[in-house]
CSV table of C-alpha atoms in Angstrom, one decimal:
chain,number,residue,atom,x,y,z
M,1,MET,CA,21.4,73.7,-17.5
M,2,ILE,CA,19.9,70.5,-19.7
M,3,SER,CA,23.4,70.4,-21.7
M,4,GLU,CA,25.2,69.9,-18.3
M,5,VAL,CA,23.1,66.9,-17.9
M,6,PHE,CA,23.8,65.1,-21.0
M,7,LYS,CA,27.8,65.8,-20.8
M,8,PHE,CA,29.7,62.5,-22.0
M,9,GLU,CA,31.3,62.3,-18.4
M,10,ASN,CA,27.5,62.1,-16.8
M,11,LEU,CA,26.5,59.4,-19.2
M,12,THR,CA,27.8,56.4,-17.1
M,13,PHE,CA,25.6,57.6,-14.2
M,14,LEU,CA,22.3,58.1,-16.6
M,15,ALA,CA,23.0,54.4,-18.0
M,16,GLN,CA,23.3,53.2,-14.2
M,17,GLY,CA,20.2,55.0,-13.4
M,18,LEU,CA,18.4,53.8,-16.4
M,19,TRP,CA,19.7,50.1,-15.3
M,20,VAL,CA,18.6,50.5,-11.8
M,21,THR,CA,15.1,51.5,-13.0
M,22,VAL,CA,14.6,48.7,-15.5
M,23,ILE,CA,15.4,46.2,-12.4
M,24,ILE,CA,13.0,48.1,-10.1
M,25,ALA,CA,10.3,48.0,-12.7
M,26,SER,CA,10.8,44.2,-13.8
M,27,VAL,CA,10.8,43.2,-9.8
M,28,SER,CA,7.6,44.9,-9.4
M,29,ILE,CA,6.1,43.5,-12.4
M,30,ILE,CA,7.0,40.1,-11.7
M,31,CYS,CA,5.8,40.8,-7.9
M,32,SER,CA,2.4,42.6,-8.9
M,33,PHE,CA,1.6,39.1,-11.4
M,34,ILE,CA,2.2,36.6,-8.6
M,35,ILE,CA,0.1,38.7,-6.3
M,36,GLY,CA,-2.6,39.5,-8.6
M,37,ILE,CA,-2.5,35.5,-9.7
M,38,ALA,CA,-2.8,34.2,-5.6
M,39,LEU,CA,-5.4,37.0,-5.6
M,40,GLY,CA,-7.3,35.5,-7.9
M,41,VAL,CA,-6.8,32.2,-7.1
M,42,ALA,CA,-8.3,33.0,-3.5
M,43,ARG,CA,-11.2,35.2,-4.8
M,44,SER,CA,-12.5,32.3,-7.2
M,45,SER,CA,-12.0,29.4,-4.2
M,46,LYS,CA,-14.6,27.5,-2.6
M,47,HIS,CA,-13.3,28.7,0.5
M,48,LYS,CA,-15.6,31.6,1.5
M,49,VAL,CA,-13.1,33.2,4.0
M,50,PHE,CA,-10.4,33.1,1.1
M,51,GLY,CA,-12.8,34.3,-1.1
M,52,LYS,CA,-14.1,37.3,1.4
M,53,MET,CA,-10.6,38.3,2.3
M,54,ALA,CA,-9.1,38.7,-1.4
M,55,GLY,CA,-12.6,40.6,-2.4
M,56,PHE,CA,-12.2,43.0,0.6
M,57,TYR,CA,-8.5,43.4,-0.3
M,58,ILE,CA,-9.2,44.2,-3.9
M,59,GLU,CA,-12.1,46.4,-3.7
M,60,VAL,CA,-10.0,48.3,-1.1
M,61,ILE,CA,-6.8,48.8,-3.3
M,62,ARG,CA,-9.4,49.3,-6.3
M,63,ASN,CA,-11.2,52.3,-4.3
M,64,ILE,CA,-8.1,53.8,-2.9
M,65,PRO,CA,-7.8,56.3,-5.7
M,66,ASN,CA,-11.1,57.2,-5.8
M,67,LEU,CA,-11.3,57.8,-2.2
M,68,LEU,CA,-7.9,60.0,-2.4
M,69,PHE,CA,-9.6,61.9,-5.4
M,70,ILE,CA,-13.1,62.6,-3.0
M,71,ILE,CA,-11.0,63.4,0.1
M,72,ALA,CA,-8.7,65.9,-1.7
């Protein structure tokens, strides 16, 4: 079964899949970096509303895996 996947005819499909994976990973890294910088700036802002909203979002995102572990 695995030998059929790595046949020469299928290598182009595997290369295309690898390329799509690299593109998706690169875009997600860039987007998460931008969102992280924006949240960090908002959290350390002098405006309390921005700081509280960013802090709430950060705490919710951080604790979702823990909540899923507790529920499951």
